[in-house]
Coordinates of C-alpha atoms in Angstrom, one line a residue:
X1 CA 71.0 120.4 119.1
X2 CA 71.3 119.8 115.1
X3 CA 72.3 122.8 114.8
X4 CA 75.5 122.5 117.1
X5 CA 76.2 119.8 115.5
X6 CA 76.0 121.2 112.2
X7 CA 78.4 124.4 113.6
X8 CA 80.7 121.9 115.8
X9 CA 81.2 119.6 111.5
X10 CA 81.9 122.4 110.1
X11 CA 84.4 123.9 112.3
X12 CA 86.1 120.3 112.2
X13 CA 86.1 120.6 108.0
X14 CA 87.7 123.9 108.2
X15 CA 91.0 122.5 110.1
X16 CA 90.8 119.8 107.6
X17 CA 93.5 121.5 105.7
X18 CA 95.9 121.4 108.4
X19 CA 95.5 117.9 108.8
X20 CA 96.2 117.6 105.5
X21 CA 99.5 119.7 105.1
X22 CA 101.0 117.6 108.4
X23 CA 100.1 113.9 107.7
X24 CA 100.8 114.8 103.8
X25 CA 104.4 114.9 104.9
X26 CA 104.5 111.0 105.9
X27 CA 104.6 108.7 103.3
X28 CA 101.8 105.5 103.5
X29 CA 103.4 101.7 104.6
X30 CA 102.9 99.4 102.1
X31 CA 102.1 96.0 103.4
X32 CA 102.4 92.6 101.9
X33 CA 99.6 89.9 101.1
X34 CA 101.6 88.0 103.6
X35 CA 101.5 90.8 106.2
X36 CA 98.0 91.0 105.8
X37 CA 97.2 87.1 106.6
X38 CA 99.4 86.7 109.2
X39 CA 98.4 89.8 110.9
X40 CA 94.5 88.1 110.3
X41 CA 95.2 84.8 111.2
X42 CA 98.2 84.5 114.2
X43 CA 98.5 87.8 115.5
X44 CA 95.3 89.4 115.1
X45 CA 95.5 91.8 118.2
X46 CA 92.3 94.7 117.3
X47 CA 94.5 97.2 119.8
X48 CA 97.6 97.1 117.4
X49 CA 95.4 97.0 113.7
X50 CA 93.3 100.0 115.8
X51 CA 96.8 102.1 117.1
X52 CA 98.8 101.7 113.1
X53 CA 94.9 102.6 111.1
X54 CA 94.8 105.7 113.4
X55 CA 97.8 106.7 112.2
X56 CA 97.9 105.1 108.4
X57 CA 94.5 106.4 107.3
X58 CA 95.0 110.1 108.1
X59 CA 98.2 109.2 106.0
X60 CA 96.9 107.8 102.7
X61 CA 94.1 110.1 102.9
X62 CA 96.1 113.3 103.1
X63 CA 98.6 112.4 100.3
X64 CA 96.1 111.7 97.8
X65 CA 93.8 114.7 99.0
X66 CA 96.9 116.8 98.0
X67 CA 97.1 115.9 94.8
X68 CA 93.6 116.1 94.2
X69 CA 94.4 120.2 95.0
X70 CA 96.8 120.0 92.1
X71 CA 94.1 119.2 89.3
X72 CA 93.2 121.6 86.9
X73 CA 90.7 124.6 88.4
X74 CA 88.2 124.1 86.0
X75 CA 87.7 120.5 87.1
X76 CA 88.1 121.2 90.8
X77 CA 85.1 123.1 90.7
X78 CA 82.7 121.3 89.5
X79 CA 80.3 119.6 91.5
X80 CA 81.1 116.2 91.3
X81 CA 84.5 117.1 92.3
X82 CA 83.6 119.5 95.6
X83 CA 81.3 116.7 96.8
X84 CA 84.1 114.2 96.9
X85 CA 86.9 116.7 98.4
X86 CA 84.0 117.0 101.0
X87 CA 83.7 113.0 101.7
X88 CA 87.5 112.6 102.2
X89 CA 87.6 115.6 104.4
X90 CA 84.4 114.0 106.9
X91 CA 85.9 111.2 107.0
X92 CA 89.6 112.0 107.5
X93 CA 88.4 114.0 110.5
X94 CA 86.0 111.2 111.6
X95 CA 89.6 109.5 111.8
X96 CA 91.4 112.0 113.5
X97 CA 88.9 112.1 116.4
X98 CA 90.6 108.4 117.5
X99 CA 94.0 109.9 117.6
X100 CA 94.1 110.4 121.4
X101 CA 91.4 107.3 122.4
X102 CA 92.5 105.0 124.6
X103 CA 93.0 101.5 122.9
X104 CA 92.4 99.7 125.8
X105 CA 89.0 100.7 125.7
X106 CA 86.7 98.4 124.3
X107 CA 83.8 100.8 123.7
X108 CA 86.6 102.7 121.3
X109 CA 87.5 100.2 119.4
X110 CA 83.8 99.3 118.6
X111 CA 83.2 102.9 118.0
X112 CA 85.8 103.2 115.2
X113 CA 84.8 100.0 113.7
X114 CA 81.5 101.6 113.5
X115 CA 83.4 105.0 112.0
X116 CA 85.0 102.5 109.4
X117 CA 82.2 100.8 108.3
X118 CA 80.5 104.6 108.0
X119 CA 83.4 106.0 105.8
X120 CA 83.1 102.6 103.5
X121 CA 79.4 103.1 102.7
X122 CA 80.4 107.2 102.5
X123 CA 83.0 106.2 99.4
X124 CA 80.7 103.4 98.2
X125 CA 80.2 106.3 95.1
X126 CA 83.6 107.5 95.0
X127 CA 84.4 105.8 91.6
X128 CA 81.5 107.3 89.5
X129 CA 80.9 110.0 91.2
X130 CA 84.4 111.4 90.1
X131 CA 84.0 110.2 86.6
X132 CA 81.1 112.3 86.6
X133 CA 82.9 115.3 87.7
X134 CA 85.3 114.7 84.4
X135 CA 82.0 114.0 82.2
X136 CA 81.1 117.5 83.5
X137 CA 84.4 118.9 82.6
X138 CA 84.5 117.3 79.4
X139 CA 80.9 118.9 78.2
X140 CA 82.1 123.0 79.3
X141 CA 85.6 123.2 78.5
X142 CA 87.5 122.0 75.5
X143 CA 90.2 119.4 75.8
X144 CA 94.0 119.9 75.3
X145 CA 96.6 116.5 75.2
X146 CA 98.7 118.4 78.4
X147 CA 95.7 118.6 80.8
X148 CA 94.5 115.0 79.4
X149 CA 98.0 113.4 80.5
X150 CA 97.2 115.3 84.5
X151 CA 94.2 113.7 84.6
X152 CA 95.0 110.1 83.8
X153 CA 97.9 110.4 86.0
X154 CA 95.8 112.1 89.0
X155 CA 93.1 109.1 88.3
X156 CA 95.2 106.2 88.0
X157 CA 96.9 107.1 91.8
X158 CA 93.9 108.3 93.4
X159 CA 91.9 105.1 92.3
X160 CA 95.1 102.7 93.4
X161 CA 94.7 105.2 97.1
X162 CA 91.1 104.2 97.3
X163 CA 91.4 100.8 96.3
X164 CA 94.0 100.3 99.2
X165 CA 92.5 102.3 101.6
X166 CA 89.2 100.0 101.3
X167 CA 91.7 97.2 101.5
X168 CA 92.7 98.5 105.0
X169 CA 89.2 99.1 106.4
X170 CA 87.7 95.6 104.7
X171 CA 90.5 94.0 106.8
X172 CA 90.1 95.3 109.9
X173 CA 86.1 95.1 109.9
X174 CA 85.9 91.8 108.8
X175 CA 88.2 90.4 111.0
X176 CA 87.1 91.7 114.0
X177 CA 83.9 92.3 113.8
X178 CA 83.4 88.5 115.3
X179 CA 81.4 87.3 112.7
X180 CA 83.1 84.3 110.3
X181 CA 82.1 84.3 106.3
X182 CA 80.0 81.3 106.1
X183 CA 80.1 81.2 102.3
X184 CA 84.4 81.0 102.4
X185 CA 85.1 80.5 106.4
X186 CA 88.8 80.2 105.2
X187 CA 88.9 83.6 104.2
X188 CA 90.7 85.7 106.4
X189 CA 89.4 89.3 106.3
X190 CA 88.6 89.7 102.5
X191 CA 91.5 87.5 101.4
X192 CA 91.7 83.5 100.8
X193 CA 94.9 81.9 101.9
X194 CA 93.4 79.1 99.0
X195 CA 92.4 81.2 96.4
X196 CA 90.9 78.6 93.3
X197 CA 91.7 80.4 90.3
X198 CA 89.2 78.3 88.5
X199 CA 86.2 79.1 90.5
X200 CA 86.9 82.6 90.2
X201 CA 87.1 82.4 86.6
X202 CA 83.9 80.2 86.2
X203 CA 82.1 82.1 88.7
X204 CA 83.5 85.6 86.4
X205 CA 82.3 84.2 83.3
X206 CA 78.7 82.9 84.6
X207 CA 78.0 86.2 85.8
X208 CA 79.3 88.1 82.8
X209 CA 77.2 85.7 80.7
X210 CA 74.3 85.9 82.5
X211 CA 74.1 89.7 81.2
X212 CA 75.1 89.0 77.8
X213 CA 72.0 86.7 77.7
X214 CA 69.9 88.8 79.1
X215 CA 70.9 91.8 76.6
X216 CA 71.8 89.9 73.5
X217 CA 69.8 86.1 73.8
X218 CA 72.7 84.6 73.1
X219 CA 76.5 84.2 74.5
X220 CA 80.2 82.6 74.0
X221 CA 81.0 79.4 75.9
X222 CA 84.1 79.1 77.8
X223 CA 87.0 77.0 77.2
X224 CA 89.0 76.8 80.4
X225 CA 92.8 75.0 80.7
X226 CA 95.0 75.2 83.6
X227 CA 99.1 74.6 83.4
X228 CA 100.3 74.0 87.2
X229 CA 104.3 73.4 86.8
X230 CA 104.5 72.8 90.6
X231 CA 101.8 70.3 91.0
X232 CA 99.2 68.3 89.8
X233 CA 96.4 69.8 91.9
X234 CA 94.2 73.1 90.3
X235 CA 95.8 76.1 91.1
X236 CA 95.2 77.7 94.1
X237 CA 97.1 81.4 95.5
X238 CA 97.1 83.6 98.1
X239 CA 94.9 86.5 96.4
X240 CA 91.7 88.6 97.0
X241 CA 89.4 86.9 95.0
X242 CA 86.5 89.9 94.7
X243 CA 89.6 92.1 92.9
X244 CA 90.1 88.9 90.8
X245 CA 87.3 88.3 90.8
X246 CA 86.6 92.2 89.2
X247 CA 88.8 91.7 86.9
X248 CA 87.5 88.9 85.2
X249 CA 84.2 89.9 84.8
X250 CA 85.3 93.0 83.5
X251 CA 87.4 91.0 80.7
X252 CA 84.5 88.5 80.1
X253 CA 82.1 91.5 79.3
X254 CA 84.6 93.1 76.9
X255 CA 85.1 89.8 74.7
X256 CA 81.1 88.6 75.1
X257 CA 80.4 91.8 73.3
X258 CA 83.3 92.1 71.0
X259 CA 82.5 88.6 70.4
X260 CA 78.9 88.3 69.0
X261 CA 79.0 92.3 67.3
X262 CA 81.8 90.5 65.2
X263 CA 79.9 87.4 64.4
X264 CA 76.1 89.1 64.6
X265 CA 75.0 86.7 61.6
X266 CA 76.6 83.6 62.4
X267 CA 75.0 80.8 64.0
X268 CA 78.1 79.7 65.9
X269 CA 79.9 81.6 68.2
X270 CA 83.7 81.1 69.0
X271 CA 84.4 79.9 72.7
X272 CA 86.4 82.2 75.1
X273 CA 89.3 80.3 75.9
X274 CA 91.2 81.0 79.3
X275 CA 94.4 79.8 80.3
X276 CA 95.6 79.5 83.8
X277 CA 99.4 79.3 84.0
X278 CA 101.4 79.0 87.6
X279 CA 104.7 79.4 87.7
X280 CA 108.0 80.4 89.9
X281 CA 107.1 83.8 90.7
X282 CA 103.9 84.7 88.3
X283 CA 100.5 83.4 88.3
X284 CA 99.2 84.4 84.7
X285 CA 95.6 83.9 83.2
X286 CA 94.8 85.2 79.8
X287 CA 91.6 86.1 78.1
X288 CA 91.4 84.7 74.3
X289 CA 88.4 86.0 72.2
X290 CA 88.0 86.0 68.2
X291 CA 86.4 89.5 68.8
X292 CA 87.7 91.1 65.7
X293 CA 90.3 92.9 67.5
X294 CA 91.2 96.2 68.1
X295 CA 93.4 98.3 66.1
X296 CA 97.3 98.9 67.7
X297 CA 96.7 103.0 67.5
X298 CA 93.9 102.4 70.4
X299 CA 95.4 99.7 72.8
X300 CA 96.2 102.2 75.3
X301 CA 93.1 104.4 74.6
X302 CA 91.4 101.1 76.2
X303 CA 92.7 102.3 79.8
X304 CA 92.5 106.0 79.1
X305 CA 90.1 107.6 81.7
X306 CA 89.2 110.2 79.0
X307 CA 88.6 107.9 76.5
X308 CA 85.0 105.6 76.1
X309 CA 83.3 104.1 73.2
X310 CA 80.3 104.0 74.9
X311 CA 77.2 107.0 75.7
X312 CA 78.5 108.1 79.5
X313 CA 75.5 107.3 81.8
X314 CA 73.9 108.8 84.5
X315 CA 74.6 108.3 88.7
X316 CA 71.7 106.1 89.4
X317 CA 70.6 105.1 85.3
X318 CA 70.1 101.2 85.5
X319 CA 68.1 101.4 81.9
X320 CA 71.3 101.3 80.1
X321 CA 72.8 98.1 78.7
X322 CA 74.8 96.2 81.2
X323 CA 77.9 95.6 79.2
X324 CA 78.8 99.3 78.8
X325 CA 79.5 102.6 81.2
X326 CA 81.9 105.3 82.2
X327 CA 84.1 103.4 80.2
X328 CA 86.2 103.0 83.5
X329 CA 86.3 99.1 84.0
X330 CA 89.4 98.4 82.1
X331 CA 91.8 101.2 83.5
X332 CA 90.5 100.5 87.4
X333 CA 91.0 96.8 86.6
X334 CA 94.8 97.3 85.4
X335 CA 95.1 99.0 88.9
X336 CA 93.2 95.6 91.5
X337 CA 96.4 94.1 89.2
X338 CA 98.8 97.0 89.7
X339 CA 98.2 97.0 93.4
X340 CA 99.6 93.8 94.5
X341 CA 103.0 94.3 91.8
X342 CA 101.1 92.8 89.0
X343 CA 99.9 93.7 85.8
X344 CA 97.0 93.2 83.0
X345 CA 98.5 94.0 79.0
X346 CA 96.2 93.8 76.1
X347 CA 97.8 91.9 72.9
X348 CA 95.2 92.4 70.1
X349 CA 95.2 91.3 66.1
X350 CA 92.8 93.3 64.4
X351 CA 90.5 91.5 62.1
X352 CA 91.3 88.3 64.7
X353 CA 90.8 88.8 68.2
X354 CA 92.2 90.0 71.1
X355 CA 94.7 88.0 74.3
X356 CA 94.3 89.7 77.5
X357 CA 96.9 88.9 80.3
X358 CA 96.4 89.5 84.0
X359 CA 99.6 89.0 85.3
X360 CA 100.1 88.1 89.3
X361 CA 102.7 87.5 92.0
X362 CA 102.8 83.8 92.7
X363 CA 104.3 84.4 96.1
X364 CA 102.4 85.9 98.8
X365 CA 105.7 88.1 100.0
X366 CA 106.2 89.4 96.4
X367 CA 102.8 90.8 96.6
X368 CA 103.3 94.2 98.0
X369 CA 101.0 96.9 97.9
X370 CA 101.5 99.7 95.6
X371 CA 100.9 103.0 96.7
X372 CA 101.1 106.8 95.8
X373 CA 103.1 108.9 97.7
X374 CA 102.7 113.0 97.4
X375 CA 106.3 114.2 96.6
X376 CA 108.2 116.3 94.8
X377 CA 108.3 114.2 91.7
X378 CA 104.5 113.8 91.8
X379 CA 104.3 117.6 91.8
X380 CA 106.6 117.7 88.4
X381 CA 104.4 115.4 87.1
X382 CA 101.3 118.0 87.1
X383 CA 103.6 120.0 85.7
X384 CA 104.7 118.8 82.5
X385 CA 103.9 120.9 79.5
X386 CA 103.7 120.2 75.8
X387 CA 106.8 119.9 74.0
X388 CA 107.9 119.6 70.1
X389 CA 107.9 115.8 69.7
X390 CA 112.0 114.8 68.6
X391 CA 110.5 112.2 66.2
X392 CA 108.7 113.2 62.8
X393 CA 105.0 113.6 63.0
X394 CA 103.5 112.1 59.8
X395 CA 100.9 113.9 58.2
X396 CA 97.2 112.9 57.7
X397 CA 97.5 113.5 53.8
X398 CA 100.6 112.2 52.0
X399 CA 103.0 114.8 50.6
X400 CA 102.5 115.7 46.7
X401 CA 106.3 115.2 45.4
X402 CA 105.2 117.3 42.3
X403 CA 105.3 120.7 43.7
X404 CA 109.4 119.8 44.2
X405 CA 110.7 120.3 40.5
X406 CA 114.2 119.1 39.5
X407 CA 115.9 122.9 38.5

């Protein structure tokens, strides 16, 4: 019987391709934060979320699986690389096999629930599982700027895919899987109609400090101010707070560390100051350490996928220290801000410190998802080669006037 099934998978992975090629040809439907609550909240019908997921699944799946055809060879094959191609081709077929259920059915709509909660723990490794397939890339094959720039775009739009694909399935499993979060029973699916900034940013920095004491003994306090122009009250949004949540921790690790390596053999260490601003249409919060800085030449470096100041660990190694990795957090946290229209930006002084912004959409109906679409100008963008710059590239060693003599 194992065997069967083994035969009856495999046959169903081989059609995956033509899957692919048809749904590829559809381009995903981006919905709003607003679409999402009031889908949750007054019209949450599981038959309708069930009839556009069947549909809208096989749809961001397939565009993203395109492009991940398009990557260089040499990084296609590797391991890493074939094992994910293999998860999104199970479950895109897992999908498929609700195309032609009947809706009405109750015992199908618990089925695919099931299904969605299988393909979420399937993906749980997604993230380092591909950066490990670029670590094994990086070690065999030497790098060039060209291939460097496919990569960082590929990454940036099949990490923004993933993110909103768990989006859709977090939604529609955690609203109607009849349970009610007990911790935030306001929530609706995984987003808060009454998102409090502050706690977010308290709970962000607690956590993040609770490492930093563990691995250095010591840690920055926090210095937290809020600016509400429209009211009084502390500020409150309609936002996701575990991407916010992500994002915060991932800044509060950056300046812990940047923080006491800059002031190692001083007593007193400069607070972390956070502001919290709310305006007409943005909802800001920036991230003030006196870390030393960060020279201007490596700003963007920070969010390079290709790029990481620290050792790359292993799958599965917990013995390294808790404030480093795949150097990964900072680009994947630019896209939970991308993702809803916003945006974080890194202003740094060197020999200072460093401002980081997360900038947000203040208005529930502003924040739209934003998603890849496989087109032709995606294509042209794996197809860009290197070109002589049109601007004077200086040097490394100054130019010795004295080998130009005056005749």
């Amino acid at each position: 019987m194992k065997f069967v099934r083994f035969i009856m998978k495999n046959a169903a992975l081989a059609s995956a391709p033509k899957h692919i090629e048809h749904f590829s040809k559809f381009s995903p439907s981006p919905l709003s934060m607003k679409q999402f609550i009031d889908f949750g909240s007054i019209n949450a019908c599981e038959k309708t979320s069930f009839v556009f997921l069947r549909q809208e699944l096989p749809v961001r799946l397939s565009n993203i699986m395109k492009e991940i055809n398009l990557l260089p060879d040499k990084l296609l094959t590797t391991p890493s690389v074939q094992m994910v191609q293999r998860w999104y081709s199970q479950s895109l077929m897992e999908i498929l096999d609700f195309l032609d259920q009947n809706p009405d059915d109750h015992r199908v709509l618990a089925e695919f629930v099931d299904t969605l909660v299988t393909i979420r723990n399937r993906h749980n490794d997604v993230v380092p599982t591909m950066a490990q397939g670029v670590i094994e890339y990086k070690e065999v094959f030497p790098q060039d700027v060209v291939t460097n720039q496919n990569i960082q775009y590929f990454l940036d739009r099949f990490y923004m895919s993933r993110i909103s694909i768990r989006m859709l399935i977090n939604q529609h499993t955690l609203v109607f899987d009849g349970t009610t979060n007990p911790v935030h029973p306001n929530t609706i699916g995984s987003i808060d109609a009454q998102c409090n900034v502050g706690d977010v940013v308290q709970d962000a920095f607690h956590s993040a400090k609770m490492l930093c004491d563990q691995y250095y003994l010591r840690s920055p306090d926090l210095v937290l101010q809020e600016m509400n122009h429209k009211t009084s009250h502390p500020i409150s949004m309609v936002y996701v707070p575990s991407h916010l949540y992500h994002m915060l921790f991932e800044l509060f690790k950056n300046a812990m560390r940047a923080t006491i390596e800059t002031h190692e053999s001083s007593n007193n260490l400069p607070p972390i100051k956070v502001m919290v601003s709310l305006g007409g249409e943005d909802m800001s919060i920036k991230v003030s350490d006196r870390g030393g800085g960060v020279p201007f030449r490596r700003i963007e470096k920070l969010f390079s996928y290709m790029y990481s100041t620290a050792p790359a660990p292993q799958i599965g190694d917990h013995s390294r220290t808790p404030l480093a990795g795949f150097g990964y957090g900072l680009p994947i946290s630019r896209l939970y801000a991308k993702y809803f229209q916003g945006d974080l930006q890194f202003y740094s002084m060197e020999g200072f410190g460093t401002d980081a912004v997360i900038y947000l959409k203040a208005l529930s109906t502003d924040s739209i998802e934003r998603l890849p679409v496989y087109n032709k100008t995606a294509l042209k963008n794996y197809k860009v080669c290197q070109e002589a710059d049109d601007w004077c590239v200086p040097s490394k060693e100054p130019l010795d006037l004295r080998k130009y003599k005056v005749a």
